[in-house]
Short mmCIF file of C-alpha atoms and ligand atoms in Angstrom, two decimals:
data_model
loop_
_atom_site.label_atom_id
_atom_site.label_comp_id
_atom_site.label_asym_id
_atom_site.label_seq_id
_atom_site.Cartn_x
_atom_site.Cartn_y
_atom_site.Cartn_z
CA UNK A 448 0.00 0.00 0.00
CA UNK A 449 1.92 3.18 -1.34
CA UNK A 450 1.88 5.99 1.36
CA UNK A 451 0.25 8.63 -0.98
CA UNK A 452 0.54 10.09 -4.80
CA UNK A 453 2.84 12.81 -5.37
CA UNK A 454 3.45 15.10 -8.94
CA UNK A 455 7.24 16.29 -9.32
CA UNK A 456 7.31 18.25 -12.27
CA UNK A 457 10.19 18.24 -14.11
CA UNK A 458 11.11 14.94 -12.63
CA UNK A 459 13.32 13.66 -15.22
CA UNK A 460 16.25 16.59 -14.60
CA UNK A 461 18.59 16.18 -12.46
CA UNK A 462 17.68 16.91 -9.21
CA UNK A 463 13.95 15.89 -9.98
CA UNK A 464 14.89 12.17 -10.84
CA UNK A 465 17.12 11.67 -8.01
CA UNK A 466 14.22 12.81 -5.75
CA UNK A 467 12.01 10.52 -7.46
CA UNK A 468 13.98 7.47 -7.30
CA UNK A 469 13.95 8.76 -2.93
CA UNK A 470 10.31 8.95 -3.10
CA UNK A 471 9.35 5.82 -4.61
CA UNK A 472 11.79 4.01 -2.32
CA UNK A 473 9.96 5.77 0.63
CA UNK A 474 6.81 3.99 -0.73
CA UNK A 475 5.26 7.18 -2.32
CA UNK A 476 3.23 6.69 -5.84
CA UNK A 477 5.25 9.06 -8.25
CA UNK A 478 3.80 11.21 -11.30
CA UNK A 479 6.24 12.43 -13.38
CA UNK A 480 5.63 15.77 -15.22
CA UNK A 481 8.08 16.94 -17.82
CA UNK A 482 8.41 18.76 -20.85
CA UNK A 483 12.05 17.12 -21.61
CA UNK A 484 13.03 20.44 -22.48
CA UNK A 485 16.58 19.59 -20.71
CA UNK A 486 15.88 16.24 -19.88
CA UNK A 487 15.47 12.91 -21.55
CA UNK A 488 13.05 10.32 -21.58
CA UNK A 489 15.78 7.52 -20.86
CA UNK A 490 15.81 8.69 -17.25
CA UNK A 491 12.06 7.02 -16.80
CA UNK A 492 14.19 3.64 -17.36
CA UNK A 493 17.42 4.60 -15.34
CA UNK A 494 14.43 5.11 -12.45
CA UNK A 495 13.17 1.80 -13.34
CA UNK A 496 16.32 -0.01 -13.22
CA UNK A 497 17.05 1.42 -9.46
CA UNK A 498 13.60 1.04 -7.75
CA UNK A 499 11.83 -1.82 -9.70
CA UNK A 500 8.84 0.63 -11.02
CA UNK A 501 8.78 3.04 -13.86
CA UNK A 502 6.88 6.21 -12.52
CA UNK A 503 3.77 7.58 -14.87
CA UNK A 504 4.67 9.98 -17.03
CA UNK A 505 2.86 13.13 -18.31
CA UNK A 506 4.71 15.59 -21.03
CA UNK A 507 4.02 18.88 -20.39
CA UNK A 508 5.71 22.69 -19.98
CA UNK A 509 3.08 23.59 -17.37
CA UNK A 510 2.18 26.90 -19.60
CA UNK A 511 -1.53 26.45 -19.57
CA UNK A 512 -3.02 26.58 -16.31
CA UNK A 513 -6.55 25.05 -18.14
CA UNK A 514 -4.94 22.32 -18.90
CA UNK A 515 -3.37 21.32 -15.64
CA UNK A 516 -6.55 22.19 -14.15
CA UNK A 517 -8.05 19.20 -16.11
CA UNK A 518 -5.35 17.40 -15.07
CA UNK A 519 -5.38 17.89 -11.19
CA UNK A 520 -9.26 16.67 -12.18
CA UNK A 521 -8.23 13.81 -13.10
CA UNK A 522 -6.08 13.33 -10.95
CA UNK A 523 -7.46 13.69 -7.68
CA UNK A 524 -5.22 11.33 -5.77
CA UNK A 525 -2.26 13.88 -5.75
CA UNK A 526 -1.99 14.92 -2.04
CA UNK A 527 1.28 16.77 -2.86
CA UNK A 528 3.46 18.41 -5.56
CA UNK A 529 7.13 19.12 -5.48
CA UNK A 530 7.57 21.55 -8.35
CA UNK A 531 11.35 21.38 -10.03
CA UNK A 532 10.61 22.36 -13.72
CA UNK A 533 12.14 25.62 -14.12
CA UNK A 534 15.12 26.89 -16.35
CA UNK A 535 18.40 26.91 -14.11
CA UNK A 536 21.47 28.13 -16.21
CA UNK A 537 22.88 31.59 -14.70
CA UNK A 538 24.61 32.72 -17.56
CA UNK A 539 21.88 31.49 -19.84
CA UNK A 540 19.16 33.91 -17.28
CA UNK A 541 22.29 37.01 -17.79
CA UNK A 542 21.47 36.51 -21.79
CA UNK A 543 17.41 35.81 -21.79
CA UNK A 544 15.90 37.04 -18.66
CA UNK A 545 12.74 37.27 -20.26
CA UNK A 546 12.35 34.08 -20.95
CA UNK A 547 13.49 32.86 -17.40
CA UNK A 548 10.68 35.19 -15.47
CA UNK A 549 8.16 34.34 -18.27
CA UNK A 550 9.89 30.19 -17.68
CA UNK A 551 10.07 30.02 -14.13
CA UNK A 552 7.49 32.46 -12.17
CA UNK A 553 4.52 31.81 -15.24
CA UNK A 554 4.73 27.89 -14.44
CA UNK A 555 4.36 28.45 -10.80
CA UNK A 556 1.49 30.72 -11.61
CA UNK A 557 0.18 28.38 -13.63
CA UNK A 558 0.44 25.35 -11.18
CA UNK A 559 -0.41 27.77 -8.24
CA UNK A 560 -4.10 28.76 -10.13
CA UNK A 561 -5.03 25.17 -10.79
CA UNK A 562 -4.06 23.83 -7.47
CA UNK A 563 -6.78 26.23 -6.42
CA UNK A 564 -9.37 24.27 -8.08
CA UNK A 565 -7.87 21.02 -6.62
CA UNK A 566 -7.86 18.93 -3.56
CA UNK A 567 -4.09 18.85 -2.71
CA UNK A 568 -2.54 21.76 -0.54
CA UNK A 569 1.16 20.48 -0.12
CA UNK A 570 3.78 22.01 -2.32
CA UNK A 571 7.23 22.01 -2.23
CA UNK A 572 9.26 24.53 -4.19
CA UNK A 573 12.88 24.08 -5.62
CA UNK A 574 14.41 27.18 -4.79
CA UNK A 575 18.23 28.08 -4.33
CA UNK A 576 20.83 29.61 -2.49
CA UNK A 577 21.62 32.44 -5.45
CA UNK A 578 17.93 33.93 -3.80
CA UNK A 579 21.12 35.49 -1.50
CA UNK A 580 23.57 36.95 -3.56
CA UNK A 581 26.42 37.35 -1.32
CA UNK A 582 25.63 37.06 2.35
CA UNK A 583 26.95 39.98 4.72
CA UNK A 584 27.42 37.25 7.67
CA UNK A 585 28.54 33.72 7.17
CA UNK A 586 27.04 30.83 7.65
CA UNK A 587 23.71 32.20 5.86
CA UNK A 588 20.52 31.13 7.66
CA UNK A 589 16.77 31.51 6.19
CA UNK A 590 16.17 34.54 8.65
CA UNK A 591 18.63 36.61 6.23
CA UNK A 592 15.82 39.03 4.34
CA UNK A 593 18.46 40.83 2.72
CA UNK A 594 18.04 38.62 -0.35
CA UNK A 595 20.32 40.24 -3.21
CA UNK A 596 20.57 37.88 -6.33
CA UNK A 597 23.30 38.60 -8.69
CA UNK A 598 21.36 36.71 -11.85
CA UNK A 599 17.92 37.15 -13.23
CA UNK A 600 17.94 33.42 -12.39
CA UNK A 601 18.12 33.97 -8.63
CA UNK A 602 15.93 36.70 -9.14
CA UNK A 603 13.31 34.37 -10.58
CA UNK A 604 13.42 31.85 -7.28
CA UNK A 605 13.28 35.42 -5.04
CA UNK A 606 10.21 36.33 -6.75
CA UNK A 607 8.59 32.92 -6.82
CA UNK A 608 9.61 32.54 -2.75
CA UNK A 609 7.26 36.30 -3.07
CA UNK A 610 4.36 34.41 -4.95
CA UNK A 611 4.48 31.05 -2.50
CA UNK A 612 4.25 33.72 0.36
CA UNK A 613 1.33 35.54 -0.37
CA UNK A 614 -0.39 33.09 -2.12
CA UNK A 615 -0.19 30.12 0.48
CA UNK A 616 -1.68 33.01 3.19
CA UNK A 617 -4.89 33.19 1.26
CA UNK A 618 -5.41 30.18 -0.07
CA UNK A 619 -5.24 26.57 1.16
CA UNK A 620 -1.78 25.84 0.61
CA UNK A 621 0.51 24.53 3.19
CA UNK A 622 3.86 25.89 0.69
CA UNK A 623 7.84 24.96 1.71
CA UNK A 624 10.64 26.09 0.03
CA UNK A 625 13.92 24.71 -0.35
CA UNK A 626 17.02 26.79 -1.05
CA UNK A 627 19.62 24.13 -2.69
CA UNK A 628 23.19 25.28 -2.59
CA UNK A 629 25.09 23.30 -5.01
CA UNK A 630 23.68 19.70 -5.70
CA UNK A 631 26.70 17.71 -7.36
CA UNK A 632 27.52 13.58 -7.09
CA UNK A 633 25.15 11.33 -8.69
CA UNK A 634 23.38 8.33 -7.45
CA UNK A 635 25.22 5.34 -5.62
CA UNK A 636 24.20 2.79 -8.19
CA UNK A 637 26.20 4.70 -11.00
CA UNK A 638 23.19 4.71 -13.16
CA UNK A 639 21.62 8.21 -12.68
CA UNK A 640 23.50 11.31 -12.26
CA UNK A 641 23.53 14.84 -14.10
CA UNK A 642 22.58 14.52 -17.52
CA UNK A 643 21.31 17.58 -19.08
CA UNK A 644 20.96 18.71 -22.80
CA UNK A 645 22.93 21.77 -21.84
CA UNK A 646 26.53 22.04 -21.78
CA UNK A 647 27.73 22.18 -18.44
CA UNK A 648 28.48 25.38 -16.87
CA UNK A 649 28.81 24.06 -13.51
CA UNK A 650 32.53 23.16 -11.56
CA UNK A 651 31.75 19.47 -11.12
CA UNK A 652 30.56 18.50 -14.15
CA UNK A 653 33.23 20.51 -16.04
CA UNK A 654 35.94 18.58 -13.39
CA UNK A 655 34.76 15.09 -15.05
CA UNK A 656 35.11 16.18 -18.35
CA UNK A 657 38.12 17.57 -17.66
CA UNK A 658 39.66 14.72 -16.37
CA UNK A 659 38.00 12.39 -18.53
CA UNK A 660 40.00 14.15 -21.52
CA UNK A 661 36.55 15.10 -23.41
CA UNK A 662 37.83 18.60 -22.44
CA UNK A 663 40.69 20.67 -22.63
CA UNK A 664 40.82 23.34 -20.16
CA UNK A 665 39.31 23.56 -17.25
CA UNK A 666 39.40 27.67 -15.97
CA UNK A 667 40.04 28.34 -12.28
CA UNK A 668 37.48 31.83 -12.55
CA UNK A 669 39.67 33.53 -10.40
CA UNK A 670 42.19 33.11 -7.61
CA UNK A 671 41.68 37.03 -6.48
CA UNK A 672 38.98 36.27 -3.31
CA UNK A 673 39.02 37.21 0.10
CA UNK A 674 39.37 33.40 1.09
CA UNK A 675 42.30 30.90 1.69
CA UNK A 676 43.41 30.06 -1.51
CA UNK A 677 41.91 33.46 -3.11
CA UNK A 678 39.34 30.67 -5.16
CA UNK A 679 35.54 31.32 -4.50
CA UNK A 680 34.26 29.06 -1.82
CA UNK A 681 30.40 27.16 -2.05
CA UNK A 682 29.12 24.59 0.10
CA UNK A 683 28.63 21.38 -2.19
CA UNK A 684 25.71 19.32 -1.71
CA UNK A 685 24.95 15.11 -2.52
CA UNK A 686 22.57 15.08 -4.76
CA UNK A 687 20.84 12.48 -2.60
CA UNK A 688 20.95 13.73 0.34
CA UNK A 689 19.22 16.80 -1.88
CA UNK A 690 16.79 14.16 -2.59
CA UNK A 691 15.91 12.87 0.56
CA UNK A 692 15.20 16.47 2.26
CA UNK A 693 12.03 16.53 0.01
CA UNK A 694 11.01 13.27 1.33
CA UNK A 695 11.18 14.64 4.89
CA UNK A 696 9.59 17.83 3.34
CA UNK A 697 6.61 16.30 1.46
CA UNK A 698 6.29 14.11 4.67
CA UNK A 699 6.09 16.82 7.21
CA UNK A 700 3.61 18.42 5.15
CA UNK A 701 1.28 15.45 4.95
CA UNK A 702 1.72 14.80 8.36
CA UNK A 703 0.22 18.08 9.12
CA UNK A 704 3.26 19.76 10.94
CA UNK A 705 3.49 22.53 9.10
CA UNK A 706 3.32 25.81 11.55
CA UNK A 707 3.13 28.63 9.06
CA UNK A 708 1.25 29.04 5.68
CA UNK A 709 5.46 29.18 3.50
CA UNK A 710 8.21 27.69 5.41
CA UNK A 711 11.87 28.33 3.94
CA UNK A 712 14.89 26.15 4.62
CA UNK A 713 18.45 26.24 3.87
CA UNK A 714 19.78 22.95 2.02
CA UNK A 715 23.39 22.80 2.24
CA UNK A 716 26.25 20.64 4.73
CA UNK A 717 27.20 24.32 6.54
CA UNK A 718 30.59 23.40 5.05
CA UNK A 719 32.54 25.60 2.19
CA UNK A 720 35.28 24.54 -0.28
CA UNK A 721 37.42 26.16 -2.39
CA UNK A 722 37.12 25.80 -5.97
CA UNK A 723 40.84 24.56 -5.50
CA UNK A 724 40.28 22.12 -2.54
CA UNK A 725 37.46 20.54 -4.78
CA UNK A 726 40.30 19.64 -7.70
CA UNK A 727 42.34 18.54 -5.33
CA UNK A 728 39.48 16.01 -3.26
CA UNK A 729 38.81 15.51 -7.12
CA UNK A 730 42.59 14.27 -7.57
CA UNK A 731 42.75 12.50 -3.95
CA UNK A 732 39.86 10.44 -4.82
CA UNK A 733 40.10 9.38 -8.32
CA UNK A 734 43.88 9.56 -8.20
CA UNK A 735 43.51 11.29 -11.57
CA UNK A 736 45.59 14.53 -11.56
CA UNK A 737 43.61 17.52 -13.08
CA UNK A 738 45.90 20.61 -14.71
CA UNK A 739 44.29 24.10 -14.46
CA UNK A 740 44.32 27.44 -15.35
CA UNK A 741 43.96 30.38 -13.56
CA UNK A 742 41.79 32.82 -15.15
CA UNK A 743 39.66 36.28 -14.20
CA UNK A 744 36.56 36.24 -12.03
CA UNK A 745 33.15 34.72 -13.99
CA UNK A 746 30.98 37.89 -14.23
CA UNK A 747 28.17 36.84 -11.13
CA UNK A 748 30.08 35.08 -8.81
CA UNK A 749 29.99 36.10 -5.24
CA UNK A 750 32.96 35.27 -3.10
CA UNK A 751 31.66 32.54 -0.59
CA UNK A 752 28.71 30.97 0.65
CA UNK A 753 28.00 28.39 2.91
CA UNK A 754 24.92 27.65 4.41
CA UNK A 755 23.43 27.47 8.25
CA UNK A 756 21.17 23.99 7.62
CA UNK A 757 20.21 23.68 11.28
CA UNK A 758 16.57 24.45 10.68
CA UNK A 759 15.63 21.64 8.19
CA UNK A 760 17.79 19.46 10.78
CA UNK A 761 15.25 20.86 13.99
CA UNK A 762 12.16 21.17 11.97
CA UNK A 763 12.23 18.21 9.30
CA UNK A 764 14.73 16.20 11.11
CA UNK A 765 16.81 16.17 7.72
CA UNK A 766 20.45 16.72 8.01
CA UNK A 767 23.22 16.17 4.88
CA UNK A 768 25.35 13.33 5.49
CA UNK A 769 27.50 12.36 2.74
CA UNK A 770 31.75 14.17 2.04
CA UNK A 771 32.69 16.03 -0.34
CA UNK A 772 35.34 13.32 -1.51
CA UNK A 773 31.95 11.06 -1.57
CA UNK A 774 30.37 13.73 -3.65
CA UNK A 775 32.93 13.32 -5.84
CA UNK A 776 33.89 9.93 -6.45
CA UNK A 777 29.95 9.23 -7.12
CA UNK A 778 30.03 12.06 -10.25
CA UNK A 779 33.45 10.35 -11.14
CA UNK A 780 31.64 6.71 -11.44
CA UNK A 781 28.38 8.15 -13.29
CA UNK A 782 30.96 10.09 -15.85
CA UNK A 783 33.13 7.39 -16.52
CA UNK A 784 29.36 4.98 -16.64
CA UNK A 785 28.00 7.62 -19.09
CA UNK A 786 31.15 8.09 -21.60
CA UNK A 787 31.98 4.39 -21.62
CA UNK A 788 27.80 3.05 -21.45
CA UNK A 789 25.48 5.39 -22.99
CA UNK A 790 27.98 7.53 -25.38
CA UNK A 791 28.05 3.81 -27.13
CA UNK A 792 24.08 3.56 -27.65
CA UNK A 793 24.05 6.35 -29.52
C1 WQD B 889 30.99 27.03 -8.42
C2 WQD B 889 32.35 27.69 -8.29
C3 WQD B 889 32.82 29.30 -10.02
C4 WQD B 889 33.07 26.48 -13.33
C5 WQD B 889 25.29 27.00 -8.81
C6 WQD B 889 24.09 27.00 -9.65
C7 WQD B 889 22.98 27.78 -9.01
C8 WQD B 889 22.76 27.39 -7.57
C9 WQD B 889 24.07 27.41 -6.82
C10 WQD B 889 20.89 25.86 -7.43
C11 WQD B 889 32.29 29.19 -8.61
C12 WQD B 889 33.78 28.13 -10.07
C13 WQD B 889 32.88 27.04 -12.07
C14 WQD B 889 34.35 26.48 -13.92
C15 WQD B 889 35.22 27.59 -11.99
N1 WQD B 889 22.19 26.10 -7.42
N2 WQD B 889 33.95 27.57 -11.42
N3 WQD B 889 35.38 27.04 -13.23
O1 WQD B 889 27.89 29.48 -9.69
O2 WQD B 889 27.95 28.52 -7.33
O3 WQD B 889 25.90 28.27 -8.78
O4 WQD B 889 24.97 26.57 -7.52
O5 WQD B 889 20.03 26.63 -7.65
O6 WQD B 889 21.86 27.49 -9.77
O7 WQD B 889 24.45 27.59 -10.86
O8 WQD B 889 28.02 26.98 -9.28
O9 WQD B 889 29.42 25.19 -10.21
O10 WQD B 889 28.95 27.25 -11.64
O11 WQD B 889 30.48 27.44 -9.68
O12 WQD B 889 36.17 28.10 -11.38
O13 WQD B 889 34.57 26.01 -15.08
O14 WQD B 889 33.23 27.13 -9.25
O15 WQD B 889 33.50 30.52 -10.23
O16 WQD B 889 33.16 29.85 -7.75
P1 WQD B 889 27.51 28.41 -8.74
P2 WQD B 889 29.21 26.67 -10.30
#
């Protein structure tokens, strides 16, 4: 007897499909909802071949709210939604920002108007870190209002965090939001990990390719910062334990717990690295050494961020768990599985 039915919309990306491989291991019924904009349908079977059970799948971009009102219709099992689909390249939101506020904050408001029509009322929202911009005091916890985002992309998850806000006051929505700092690593298995249509633009994923000689360079943005090694420093997330603190989300919203209309939490370890001291883990681990270059600051970057996680640890009794050097060696296995496995079906 599954536990309840849950809709994760753009479940087949990278952070989505992780989480739904969590859920349906914690015994939840899974819709998928994706428009495979950056995503591909092989994922449904990567899912399949880790938990036993392909989740259903429903194509969609989530730009009509008429439609997904006929769909929460027929579909009124859904007792929660954990709502990923949303454009996430900063760069790509410097060039179009347009099309990331008309991307990211008109699917919400699409989802958000036909929820009101339906019977579910629990909604987690992917948000991020980058809501921040550069924190004045270190670590950053969720009762930091000064939110200053450096990228129409960060913008985009400020102004949704607005919408959840105001809208779950009024209506009957019980709404949490989760500020990711950066997700890396892939699942244990080796058979699901970061796969986007995009080329990277992120450290880690430019690391593998790096060492796995499918790229040349790999550019240090800058060795100029107020920090130890003058590299910017983040706080690097598991992807799964990224997964599993929407489990404990979704299932302290069902369980009624919630004490406030929008609840915010920081999803991070507390812990910063160096863009250096990542190569180097990199190089420990895989015992692959990694040239660099030093080059000038990415236009963007803040210095350092790290993240206070102690209130998703008291309130949702979710706490990160897995190193950095574990983070690592996991994106080093689903790399090497990708370039040697699925590079050959194609
Ligand atoms: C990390 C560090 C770069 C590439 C990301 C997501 C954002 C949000 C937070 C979820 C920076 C440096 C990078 C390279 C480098 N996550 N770098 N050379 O910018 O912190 O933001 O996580 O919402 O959506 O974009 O991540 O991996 O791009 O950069 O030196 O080739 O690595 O300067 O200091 P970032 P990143």
């Amino acid at each position: 007897m599954t536990k309840a039915t849950i809709l994760v919309t753009g479940g087949l990306g990278y952070i989505g499909s992780h989480t739904v491989v969590a859920l349906q291991q914690a015994n939840y019924e899974v819709i998928v909802m994706d428009n495979l904009y950056n995503s591909s349908i092989e994922v449904l079977e990567r899912i399949k071949r880790i938990t036993g059970k392909r989740p259903r799948f429903v194509k969609s971009d989530l730009m009509s709210a008429k439609k997904m009102e006929t769909f929460f219709k027929a579909n009124p099992q859904i007792e929660g939604v954990i709502h990923f689909a949303a454009y996430k390249s900063v760069p790509e939101s410097v060039a179009n920002p347009l099309a990331y506020y008309q991307n990211n904050v008109g699917s919400l408001l699409n989802l958000l108007q036909s929820l009101q029509k339906a019977s579910c009322s629990n909604f987690v929202f992917s948000s991020s870190c980058s809501v921040y911009g550069q924190p004045e005091a270190l670590p950053v916890t969720e009762s930091n209002t000064h939110l200053a985002p450096t990228s129409p992309y960060g913008s985009t998850k400020k102004v949704c965090e607005e919408i959840l806000q105001d809208v779950a006051q009024k209506d009957v929505l019980n709404a949490i939001s989760l500020r990711y700092f950066n997700p890396v690593g892939a699942h244990e298995s080796g058979k699901l990990g970061e796969d986007s249509k995009e080329s990277p633009g992120n450290l880690v994923p430019i690391l593998m390719q790096k060492a796995l000689g499918i790229r040349q360079e790999l550019s240090v943005f800058g060795n100029d910062y107020p920090t130890p090694d003058g590299t910017c420093i983040r706080d690097y997330i598991h992807i799964e334990d990224l997964a599993q603190a929407h489990v404990s989300a979704i299932e302290y919203l069902l369980a009624g717990k919630a004490q406030r209309p929008h609840e915010i939490y920081n999803l991070g370890t507390g812990k910063g690295y160096t863009v250096l001291e990542v190569i180097h883990a990199f190089e420990r681990v895989s015992g692959v050494k990694v040239y660099s270059q030093i080059v000038p600051r990415r236009a963007g970057d803040i210095a350092m961020i790290y993240a206070d996680a102690s209130l998703a640890q008291n309130t949702l009794g979710w706490k990160a768990t897995r190193s950095l050097e574990e983070m690592l060696l996991s994106a080093w296995h689903w790399e090497q599985y990708k370039q040697n496995i699925l590079s050959k079906r194609k």
